[in-house]
Amino acid sequence: MLLTLAVLFVCSCTLFMSGTGEAKGKIHRLMSIESHALEIDGRDAVRIQIGMNRRDLSYAIMANEQSELRIALEDVKLDKKLPSEYVPQGTLADKVTIMPEGKDDAILTIEAKDSFLHKDAFRIRTMPGDPHDKVKEYLVVDILAPAAHPSPAQGHSIVIDPGHGGSDSGAVGYSGLREKDVALAVSKRLKELLYEAGAAVIMTRTEDADVSHAGSSPSRELGARVDVSREHPEAEIFLSVHCNSFTNPDAHGMETYYYPKTDADEHLATLLNEELAEAGGLYNRGVKYARFYVLRQTNIPASLVELGFLSNPDEEALLADTNYQEKLAQALLRAIERYFDEEGEK
Ligand SMILES: [Zn+2]
């Protein structure tokens, strides 16, 4: 069960495997440990890095407890010069120990006064060393101070559904812009923004592909999107991203949809509508009731947003613009933050 995860942003104590499986059986000699204080995303941090003589280390987070982070290192040997105990720079981490475990493994333990349990408390990755140096790779562990002003979305889970994809282009604009591409671009940017805010994001698709299988029927596609949401019981809201189209190129504006299956569906659609209207500046067609499948069949508050009309040349030009897409993604983030901020006050 080796998963390649370049960076682990948030861990709540379960086992994560990382690195690649290619190096199985090849011993990594751990040669050096160093640390320095730095700032990451405006937060105080300490970077601890362990140098080794080959690439593709496999590691796993064993435990993320109150004051202790333990990471298993697979197929390693400790160099004689490597201290078994190390005190890092700064005040975020107190002590690092590396102890052999079994025949070829080791356990890296980082102790801290402050909790590791706050969201985005640490980030782990491997990084190549200088090709001319003995150290071919570093295991890098960043320990971060809590964010000064955490986002209200922190710790929440959101399903983002970029409309259409793969064999289904969705609407095609006046000069050829495809709905599936705009929906994916805005959704991916929103995903990044939510990650930075400390939220967990579940995407129904991350590339230009059908969600179920290539060429599947529209109803099957919609079912697959609902399935993704239902497979994640931790998910709290569902957001489907679309662009509009009409035979008359004069049709214009933005709108958001809901189906009132919970107390919060309409409210979510209202917040999204307000923020999109403010940021995008398009004519506001309003917050609308609709019996859309993804709104009815998901079991969490859901909204479908129509960002603008691809059949309208002016709006198509806006929707193709990455700066405009950024504005829309930021607006969606603000709406989601407002939603969870209010939830928190209930
Ligand atoms: Zn659509």
XYZ file of C-alpha atoms and ligand atoms in Angstrom:
347
model
C 0.000 0.000 0.000
C 2.540 2.561 -1.076
C 1.085 5.872 -2.055
C 3.225 8.559 -3.567
C 2.494 11.739 -1.685
C 4.846 14.590 -2.395
C 3.645 16.675 0.522
C 1.417 15.721 3.417
C -0.379 18.801 4.592
C -2.663 17.490 7.266
C -2.535 14.285 9.195
C -4.787 13.328 12.011
C -2.900 10.244 13.212
C -3.577 7.514 10.685
C -0.856 5.691 8.812
C 0.291 7.254 5.584
C 2.875 5.673 3.344
C 4.943 7.756 1.054
C 7.971 7.787 -1.179
C 8.084 5.229 -3.974
C 8.286 1.483 -3.903
C 11.135 1.265 -6.394
C 13.886 1.306 -3.825
C 12.538 -1.726 -1.957
C 15.388 -3.696 -0.496
C 18.011 -1.044 -1.221
C 19.458 0.423 1.917
C 19.519 4.182 2.427
C 22.357 5.300 4.671
C 21.222 8.210 6.844
C 24.243 10.508 6.911
C 23.369 13.896 8.302
C 20.798 15.894 10.202
C 20.456 19.658 10.190
C 17.801 22.253 10.868
C 17.054 25.911 10.398
C 14.311 28.320 11.359
C 12.305 29.882 8.512
C 8.946 31.334 7.610
C 6.379 29.368 5.580
C 3.163 31.064 4.402
C 3.774 33.815 6.951
C 4.099 31.315 9.795
C 7.146 30.545 11.930
C 8.585 27.163 11.072
C 11.586 24.934 11.573
C 12.898 22.747 8.770
C 14.577 19.506 9.817
C 16.385 17.666 7.049
C 18.060 14.309 7.042
C 20.578 13.567 4.295
C 20.972 10.116 2.764
C 23.093 8.445 0.125
C 20.344 7.394 -2.306
C 16.974 8.502 -3.575
C 13.408 7.255 -3.195
C 13.181 6.735 0.532
C 9.955 5.096 1.697
C 8.497 6.547 4.866
C 5.262 6.387 6.787
C 3.710 8.572 9.433
C 3.077 6.236 12.368
C 1.643 8.630 14.885
C 0.801 12.270 15.232
C 0.090 12.692 18.899
C -0.168 15.612 21.234
C 3.522 16.375 21.444
C 5.109 13.716 19.307
C 5.384 12.970 15.608
C 6.717 9.524 14.685
C 7.786 8.556 11.192
C 8.869 5.071 10.103
C 11.768 4.952 7.660
C 12.020 1.833 5.518
C 15.269 0.145 4.411
C 17.685 2.447 6.190
C 20.940 2.216 8.117
C 22.170 4.868 10.510
C 25.590 6.259 9.768
C 27.940 6.081 12.789
C 28.398 9.844 12.645
C 24.656 10.495 12.833
C 23.703 11.596 16.373
C 20.938 9.497 17.921
C 19.575 12.644 19.520
C 19.465 16.113 17.987
C 18.155 19.480 19.207
C 16.793 21.521 16.298
C 17.057 25.289 15.878
C 14.266 27.514 17.143
C 11.547 26.679 19.628
C 8.959 24.736 17.613
C 10.585 21.323 18.073
C 12.434 20.209 21.222
C 14.189 17.046 20.210
C 14.687 14.679 17.283
C 15.670 11.060 17.771
C 16.380 8.372 15.188
C 16.303 4.804 16.495
C 16.934 1.599 14.539
C 13.860 -0.620 14.288
C 14.089 -4.275 13.313
C 16.668 -5.279 10.726
C 16.545 -2.459 8.191
C 14.137 0.163 9.446
C 14.284 3.145 11.778
C 11.906 5.405 13.622
C 12.279 9.158 13.493
C 10.630 10.904 16.440
C 10.149 14.645 16.731
C 9.061 15.991 20.090
C 7.505 19.408 20.583
C 6.005 21.420 23.415
C 3.099 22.575 21.287
C 0.577 20.254 19.814
C 1.125 18.510 16.512
C -2.611 18.106 16.285
C -3.395 21.565 14.980
C -4.175 21.502 11.287
C -1.246 21.725 8.909
C 1.196 21.408 11.822
C 3.819 19.668 9.726
C 4.704 18.898 6.135
C 6.903 16.057 4.971
C 8.553 15.406 1.658
C 11.744 14.168 0.079
C 13.955 16.523 -1.886
C 16.904 15.712 -4.168
C 20.400 16.652 -2.947
C 23.174 18.118 -5.053
C 24.030 15.527 -7.755
C 27.772 16.062 -7.109
C 27.423 15.650 -3.372
C 27.394 12.467 -1.290
C 23.899 13.323 -0.115
C 21.535 12.275 -2.914
C 18.270 13.000 -1.132
C 16.917 14.748 1.932
C 13.924 13.829 4.000
C 12.494 17.235 4.859
C 10.139 17.743 7.799
C 8.754 21.238 8.319
C 7.162 21.952 11.700
C 4.866 24.964 11.535
C 3.442 27.250 14.209
C -0.360 27.511 14.175
C -1.743 30.067 11.697
C -2.499 33.402 13.347
C -5.939 33.757 11.758
C -7.185 30.329 10.793
C -9.722 30.155 7.992
C -13.250 29.156 9.068
C -12.948 26.406 6.426
C -10.050 24.846 8.327
C -10.767 21.248 9.273
C -13.858 21.000 7.052
C -14.417 18.733 4.049
C -15.775 19.926 0.737
C -16.685 18.029 -2.438
C -15.949 19.998 -5.609
C -17.558 18.741 -8.790
C -16.168 20.314 -11.968
C -19.093 19.915 -14.390
C -18.824 17.660 -17.475
C -15.382 16.373 -18.618
C -13.907 13.804 -20.974
C -16.382 12.815 -23.669
C -18.801 15.511 -22.473
C -17.584 19.045 -23.242
C -20.661 20.674 -21.773
C -21.505 23.988 -23.381
C -19.142 25.217 -26.093
C -18.675 28.957 -26.317
C -19.225 31.426 -29.089
C -15.562 31.098 -30.077
C -14.950 27.551 -28.898
C -14.244 27.766 -25.157
C -15.472 24.552 -23.505
C -17.475 24.477 -20.299
C -15.608 21.397 -19.018
C -12.285 23.284 -19.187
C -13.491 26.414 -17.395
C -15.205 24.311 -14.722
C -12.016 22.309 -14.126
C -9.711 25.356 -14.049
C -11.830 27.211 -11.496
C -12.379 24.042 -9.433
C -8.672 23.202 -9.297
C -7.783 26.704 -8.188
C -10.508 26.569 -5.532
C -9.095 23.254 -4.367
C -5.659 24.863 -3.856
C -7.160 27.781 -1.971
C -9.100 25.433 0.294
C -5.992 23.345 0.947
C -4.104 26.469 1.969
C -7.008 27.262 4.288
C -6.588 23.855 5.958
C -9.706 22.247 4.481
C -9.923 18.781 2.964
C -11.115 18.661 -0.642
C -12.644 15.759 -2.518
C -12.720 16.287 -6.297
C -15.111 14.296 -8.475
C -12.546 14.689 -11.250
C -9.074 16.238 -11.418
C -8.469 15.985 -15.154
C -10.333 16.139 -18.451
C -12.059 12.776 -18.067
C -15.475 11.251 -17.511
C -16.053 10.454 -13.837
C -17.444 6.945 -14.444
C -15.956 5.825 -17.767
C -15.262 7.311 -21.190
C -18.405 7.852 -23.196
C -20.751 7.022 -20.317
C -24.321 8.287 -20.438
C -25.157 11.648 -18.840
C -27.261 9.983 -16.136
C -24.446 7.590 -15.285
C -22.027 10.514 -15.069
C -24.274 12.349 -12.633
C -24.688 9.173 -10.580
C -20.897 8.775 -10.413
C -20.532 12.323 -9.053
C -23.088 11.661 -6.337
C -21.317 8.363 -5.558
C -18.011 10.189 -4.994
C -19.732 12.436 -2.488
C -21.528 9.594 -0.714
C -18.303 7.586 -0.475
C -16.946 10.355 1.768
C -19.128 10.500 4.887
C -16.862 13.254 6.239
C -17.860 15.571 3.375
C -19.982 18.495 4.535
C -20.929 20.418 1.396
C -21.076 19.674 -2.336
C -20.337 22.303 -4.965
C -20.875 21.702 -8.685
C -19.217 24.206 -11.055
C -20.729 24.961 -14.479
C -21.086 27.596 -17.201
C -24.279 28.439 -18.990
C -25.283 28.548 -22.636
C -28.337 29.650 -24.615
C -29.341 29.932 -28.259
C -29.603 33.707 -27.968
C -26.103 35.185 -27.523
C -27.595 38.103 -25.577
C -28.425 35.849 -22.614
C -26.030 36.780 -19.826
C -25.310 36.654 -16.117
C -24.487 34.364 -13.232
C -26.809 32.236 -11.100
C -26.692 29.624 -8.357
C -29.024 26.688 -7.767
C -30.202 24.640 -4.813
C -32.698 21.921 -3.968
C -33.994 22.270 -0.381
C -33.328 18.732 0.890
C -31.627 20.099 4.033
C -31.987 23.344 5.983
C -28.749 24.662 4.514
C -28.969 24.071 0.735
C -30.591 27.400 -0.056
C -28.307 29.255 2.326
C -25.198 27.790 0.701
C -26.468 28.793 -2.741
C -27.209 32.298 -1.424
C -23.697 32.810 -0.047
C -22.162 31.550 -3.304
C -24.447 33.863 -5.238
C -23.534 36.911 -3.158
C -19.794 36.346 -3.444
C -19.875 35.552 -7.176
C -21.965 38.671 -7.833
C -19.535 40.825 -5.873
C -16.362 39.406 -7.420
C -17.423 38.664 -10.969
C -19.539 41.729 -11.627
C -21.947 39.940 -13.958
C -25.690 40.468 -14.010
C -27.120 38.462 -11.109
C -29.823 36.055 -12.294
C -30.405 35.011 -8.716
C -30.592 32.023 -6.396
C -32.844 29.416 -7.975
C -34.646 26.254 -6.999
C -33.937 23.304 -9.317
C -34.485 19.574 -9.276
C -30.959 18.828 -10.574
C -29.865 15.273 -9.867
C -26.626 16.185 -8.055
C -28.512 18.593 -5.807
C -31.272 16.133 -4.926
C -29.254 12.936 -4.571
C -26.287 14.136 -2.536
C -26.990 13.820 1.180
C -25.242 17.037 2.204
C -26.027 20.703 1.447
C -25.284 21.225 -2.234
C -25.260 23.996 -4.778
C -24.650 24.229 -8.501
C -23.166 27.474 -9.779
C -23.426 28.791 -13.334
C -20.489 31.170 -13.625
C -21.664 32.952 -16.786
C -22.779 32.379 -20.372
C -20.296 30.853 -22.823
C -22.807 31.642 -25.586
C -22.330 35.338 -24.810
C -19.098 36.601 -26.456
C -18.305 39.111 -23.686
C -18.799 36.592 -20.897
C -16.930 33.895 -22.808
C -13.907 36.217 -23.026
C -14.074 36.808 -19.273
C -14.429 33.103 -18.459
C -11.349 32.322 -20.589
C -9.237 34.801 -18.612
C -7.152 33.276 -15.818
C -7.350 36.487 -13.763
C -11.122 36.339 -13.929
C -11.072 32.627 -13.047
C -8.919 33.503 -10.032
C -11.503 36.086 -8.905
C -14.244 33.472 -9.162
C -12.247 30.852 -7.231
C -11.541 33.421 -4.493
C -15.258 34.272 -4.392
C -16.216 30.609 -4.001
C -13.644 30.283 -1.199
C -15.100 33.306 0.620
C -18.616 31.879 0.354
C -17.453 28.536 1.767
C -15.612 30.316 4.588
C -18.733 32.324 5.430
C -20.773 29.135 5.411
C -18.503 27.396 7.944
C -18.045 30.563 9.980
C -21.812 30.707 10.520
C -21.974 26.950 11.127
C -19.389 27.386 13.871
C -21.578 29.962 15.622
C -24.633 27.725 15.734
Zn -23.025 22.344 -17.253
